[in-house]
Amino acid sequence: MDWAALAGDDATPKQRSARGLRQAAKSLVFELAIPLGAYYTLLGFGAGQWLAITLSSLTALPWVIYGLVRNRRLDPMPVFTLLLIGVGALLSAVTGSPRVLLVRDSWVFGVIGLWILGSLFARRPWALGAARTVVAAKIGPVGADAWTGQWDYDPAFRRHIRLLTLLWGSGFTLDALIRVAFAMTLPIGAVPLVNALQWLVVLGAMLGIHTWYVKRNGLLV
């Protein structure tokens, strides 16, 4: 089915793909590049490890709030991210230990992974809501509602969404285990950069598998 036509979107597939890529690029900049840059900038100005880690983590907060305001709906992931940032900041004030803070980043990703996996037992798995955000960026909310509406009547679509949820939940959980190993063994100053690089590798792998799967099974909008 031509979901873009159903939504009244006359953009070409290339233009819709470009919109999706721009959204992904913004997420990488505001959720990864800026926090990482803030961390090393703070260290350069003489901030302690725990202060640099805590303040750099909070730089992602405006982007999360912007997403909530822009979408005008309480999507689960942004709300969950806000809670994790708040708990992480509280933990940093209590412990003051750089390695504990670095491990904290690990359990954050681990909790996200387990939460995604747990959504497999919910009425609608995580991947359905995440996919709706991407589809809406390409063809608008009307087309996104029609696309996700397949969940109600198409067993094959439900199976695909569950498998994609399993992919992302497993990826986040694996990333958390890698982060724990790095946080406990590498020099503290190198951990944020190494974590960012290994996250790009894990994220790239998950995106590659995800893209291959949705194309292979006719899910691409």
CSV table of C-alpha atoms in Angstrom, one decimal:
chain,number,residue,atom,x,y,z
A,1,MET,CA,0.0,0.0,0.0
A,2,ASP,CA,1.1,3.6,-0.7
A,3,TRP,CA,1.0,5.0,2.8
A,4,ALA,CA,2.3,8.4,1.7
A,5,ALA,CA,-0.5,8.7,-0.8
A,6,LEU,CA,-3.0,7.7,1.8
A,7,ALA,CA,-1.6,10.5,4.1
A,8,GLY,CA,-1.8,13.1,1.3
A,9,ASP,CA,2.0,13.3,1.1
A,10,ASP,CA,3.2,14.0,-2.4
A,11,ALA,CA,6.9,13.9,-1.5
A,12,THR,CA,9.1,11.5,-3.4
A,13,PRO,CA,10.5,8.4,-1.6
A,14,LYS,CA,13.9,10.2,-1.6
A,15,GLN,CA,12.5,13.3,0.1
A,16,ARG,CA,10.7,11.1,2.7
A,17,SER,CA,13.9,9.2,3.4
A,18,ALA,CA,15.8,12.5,3.7
A,19,ARG,CA,13.3,13.7,6.4
A,20,GLY,CA,13.9,10.5,8.3
A,21,LEU,CA,17.7,10.9,8.1
A,22,ARG,CA,17.5,14.5,9.3
A,23,GLN,CA,15.6,13.4,12.3
A,24,ALA,CA,18.1,10.6,13.1
A,25,ALA,CA,21.0,13.1,12.6
A,26,LYS,CA,19.4,15.5,15.1
A,27,SER,CA,19.0,12.7,17.6
A,28,LEU,CA,22.7,11.8,17.3
A,29,VAL,CA,23.8,15.4,17.6
A,30,PHE,CA,21.7,16.3,20.7
A,31,GLU,CA,21.8,12.9,22.4
A,32,LEU,CA,25.4,11.9,21.8
A,33,ALA,CA,27.7,14.5,20.2
A,34,ILE,CA,26.7,17.4,22.5
A,35,PRO,CA,26.8,15.5,25.8
A,36,LEU,CA,30.2,14.0,24.8
A,37,GLY,CA,31.6,17.4,23.8
A,38,ALA,CA,30.3,18.9,27.0
A,39,TYR,CA,32.1,16.3,29.0
A,40,TYR,CA,35.5,16.9,27.5
A,41,THR,CA,35.0,20.7,27.6
A,42,LEU,CA,34.2,20.6,31.3
A,43,LEU,CA,37.3,18.5,31.9
A,44,GLY,CA,39.3,21.0,29.9
A,45,PHE,CA,38.1,23.8,32.2
A,46,GLY,CA,39.2,21.9,35.3
A,47,ALA,CA,35.9,20.3,36.4
A,48,GLY,CA,36.1,17.1,38.3
A,49,GLN,CA,35.1,13.7,36.8
A,50,TRP,CA,31.8,13.3,38.6
A,51,LEU,CA,30.8,16.9,37.9
A,52,ALA,CA,31.7,16.7,34.2
A,53,ILE,CA,29.8,13.4,33.8
A,54,THR,CA,26.7,14.7,35.6
A,55,LEU,CA,26.5,18.0,33.8
A,56,SER,CA,27.2,16.6,30.4
A,57,SER,CA,24.4,14.0,30.9
A,58,LEU,CA,22.0,16.9,31.6
A,59,THR,CA,22.7,18.5,28.2
A,60,ALA,CA,20.4,16.0,26.6
A,61,LEU,CA,17.5,17.3,28.7
A,62,PRO,CA,16.4,20.2,26.5
A,63,TRP,CA,16.2,17.9,23.4
A,64,VAL,CA,14.0,15.4,25.3
A,65,ILE,CA,11.7,18.2,26.5
A,66,TYR,CA,11.5,19.6,23.0
A,67,GLY,CA,10.4,16.2,21.7
A,68,LEU,CA,7.6,16.1,24.2
A,69,VAL,CA,6.4,19.6,23.3
A,70,ARG,CA,6.7,19.0,19.5
A,71,ASN,CA,4.8,15.8,19.5
A,72,ARG,CA,2.2,17.0,21.9
A,73,ARG,CA,1.9,13.6,23.4
A,74,LEU,CA,3.6,11.6,26.2
A,75,ASP,CA,5.6,9.1,24.3
A,76,PRO,CA,7.0,6.4,26.7
A,77,MET,CA,10.7,6.7,25.7
A,78,PRO,CA,11.2,10.5,26.3
A,79,VAL,CA,9.4,10.3,29.7
A,80,PHE,CA,11.5,7.3,30.6
A,81,THR,CA,14.7,9.1,29.6
A,82,LEU,CA,13.8,12.1,31.8
A,83,LEU,CA,13.3,9.8,34.8
A,84,LEU,CA,16.7,8.1,34.1
A,85,ILE,CA,18.5,11.4,33.9
A,86,GLY,CA,16.9,12.6,37.1
A,87,VAL,CA,17.8,9.4,39.0
A,88,GLY,CA,21.3,9.5,37.5
A,89,ALA,CA,21.9,13.1,38.7
A,90,LEU,CA,20.7,12.2,42.2
A,91,LEU,CA,23.0,9.2,42.3
A,92,SER,CA,25.9,11.4,41.3
A,93,ALA,CA,25.2,13.7,44.2
A,94,VAL,CA,25.1,10.8,46.6
A,95,THR,CA,28.2,8.8,45.5
A,96,GLY,CA,30.6,11.3,43.9
A,97,SER,CA,32.5,8.3,42.4
A,98,PRO,CA,33.4,8.6,38.7
A,99,ARG,CA,33.4,4.9,38.2
A,100,VAL,CA,30.0,4.5,39.8
A,101,LEU,CA,28.7,7.2,37.5
A,102,LEU,CA,30.2,5.4,34.5
A,103,VAL,CA,28.6,2.2,35.5
A,104,ARG,CA,25.4,4.2,36.1
A,105,ASP,CA,25.4,4.9,32.3
A,106,SER,CA,25.6,1.1,31.8
A,107,TRP,CA,22.6,0.3,33.9
A,108,VAL,CA,20.7,3.1,32.2
A,109,PHE,CA,21.2,1.3,28.9
A,110,GLY,CA,20.5,-2.0,30.5
A,111,VAL,CA,17.2,-0.8,32.0
A,112,ILE,CA,16.2,0.6,28.6
A,113,GLY,CA,17.0,-2.8,27.0
A,114,LEU,CA,15.1,-4.8,29.6
A,115,TRP,CA,12.2,-2.3,29.4
A,116,ILE,CA,12.0,-2.8,25.6
A,117,LEU,CA,12.2,-6.5,26.0
A,118,GLY,CA,9.5,-6.4,28.6
A,119,SER,CA,7.2,-4.5,26.2
A,120,LEU,CA,7.0,-7.7,24.2
A,121,PHE,CA,4.5,-8.8,26.8
A,122,ALA,CA,2.5,-5.6,26.6
A,123,ARG,CA,-0.5,-4.9,24.4
A,124,ARG,CA,1.7,-3.1,21.9
A,125,PRO,CA,5.5,-3.6,21.8
A,126,TRP,CA,8.1,-0.8,21.9
A,127,ALA,CA,9.0,-1.0,18.2
A,128,LEU,CA,5.5,0.0,17.2
A,129,GLY,CA,5.6,3.3,19.0
A,130,ALA,CA,9.2,4.0,17.9
A,131,ALA,CA,8.3,3.2,14.3
A,132,ARG,CA,5.3,5.5,14.4
A,133,THR,CA,7.6,8.4,15.3
A,134,VAL,CA,9.8,7.7,12.2
A,135,VAL,CA,6.9,7.1,9.9
A,136,ALA,CA,5.2,10.3,11.1
A,137,ALA,CA,8.4,12.3,10.3
A,138,LYS,CA,8.2,10.9,6.8
A,139,ILE,CA,4.5,11.1,5.9
A,140,GLY,CA,2.8,12.8,8.8
A,141,PRO,CA,0.6,11.6,11.6
A,142,VAL,CA,-2.4,10.5,9.4
A,143,GLY,CA,-0.2,8.1,7.4
A,144,ALA,CA,1.6,7.0,10.6
A,145,ASP,CA,-1.8,6.1,12.2
A,146,ALA,CA,-2.8,4.1,9.1
A,147,TRP,CA,0.6,2.3,9.1
A,148,THR,CA,0.5,1.4,12.8
A,149,GLY,CA,-3.1,0.4,12.4
A,150,GLN,CA,-2.0,-2.8,10.7
A,151,TRP,CA,-1.2,-4.1,14.2
A,152,ASP,CA,-5.0,-4.6,14.8
A,153,TYR,CA,-5.6,-6.9,11.9
A,154,ASP,CA,-2.4,-8.2,10.3
A,155,PRO,CA,-0.7,-11.2,12.2
A,156,ALA,CA,2.4,-11.0,10.0
A,157,PHE,CA,2.8,-7.3,10.8
A,158,ARG,CA,2.6,-8.1,14.5
A,159,ARG,CA,5.3,-10.7,14.1
A,160,HIS,CA,7.6,-8.3,12.4
A,161,ILE,CA,7.1,-5.7,15.1
A,162,ARG,CA,7.8,-8.2,17.8
A,163,LEU,CA,11.0,-9.3,16.1
A,164,LEU,CA,12.2,-5.7,15.7
A,165,THR,CA,11.4,-5.1,19.4
A,166,LEU,CA,13.5,-8.1,20.3
A,167,LEU,CA,16.4,-6.8,18.1
A,168,TRP,CA,16.5,-3.4,19.8
A,169,GLY,CA,16.0,-4.7,23.3
A,170,SER,CA,18.8,-7.2,22.9
A,171,GLY,CA,21.1,-4.5,21.4
A,172,PHE,CA,20.6,-2.1,24.3
A,173,THR,CA,21.2,-4.9,26.8
A,174,LEU,CA,24.4,-6.0,25.0
A,175,ASP,CA,25.5,-2.4,24.9
A,176,ALA,CA,25.0,-2.2,28.7
A,177,LEU,CA,27.2,-5.2,29.3
A,178,ILE,CA,30.0,-3.7,27.2
A,179,ARG,CA,29.8,-0.4,29.0
A,180,VAL,CA,30.2,-2.1,32.4
A,181,ALA,CA,33.3,-3.9,31.2
A,182,PHE,CA,34.8,-0.6,29.9
A,183,ALA,CA,33.8,1.4,33.0
A,184,MET,CA,35.6,-1.1,35.3
A,185,THR,CA,38.8,-1.7,33.2
A,186,LEU,CA,39.7,1.4,31.1
A,187,PRO,CA,41.2,4.7,32.4
A,188,ILE,CA,38.3,6.9,33.5
A,189,GLY,CA,39.1,9.8,31.2
A,190,ALA,CA,38.9,7.5,28.1
A,191,VAL,CA,35.6,5.8,29.0
A,192,PRO,CA,33.1,8.4,27.7
A,193,LEU,CA,34.8,8.5,24.3
A,194,VAL,CA,35.2,4.7,24.0
A,195,ASN,CA,31.6,4.3,25.1
A,196,ALA,CA,30.4,6.8,22.4
A,197,LEU,CA,32.4,5.0,19.7
A,198,GLN,CA,31.2,1.5,20.7
A,199,TRP,CA,27.7,2.8,20.9
A,200,LEU,CA,28.0,4.0,17.3
A,201,VAL,CA,29.1,0.5,16.3
A,202,VAL,CA,26.2,-1.1,18.2
A,203,LEU,CA,23.7,1.4,16.9
A,204,GLY,CA,25.0,1.1,13.4
A,205,ALA,CA,24.6,-2.7,13.5
A,206,MET,CA,21.1,-2.4,14.9
A,207,LEU,CA,20.1,0.2,12.3
A,208,GLY,CA,21.6,-1.9,9.5
A,209,ILE,CA,19.8,-5.0,10.5
A,210,HIS,CA,16.6,-3.1,11.1
A,211,THR,CA,16.8,-1.4,7.7
A,212,TRP,CA,17.5,-4.7,5.9
A,213,TYR,CA,14.6,-6.4,7.7
A,214,VAL,CA,12.0,-3.7,7.0
A,215,LYS,CA,13.0,-3.6,3.3
A,216,ARG,CA,13.0,-7.3,3.0
A,217,ASN,CA,9.5,-7.6,4.5
A,218,GLY,CA,7.9,-4.6,2.8
A,219,LEU,CA,7.6,-2.4,5.9
A,220,LEU,CA,9.6,0.5,4.6
A,221,VAL,CA,7.5,3.7,4.1
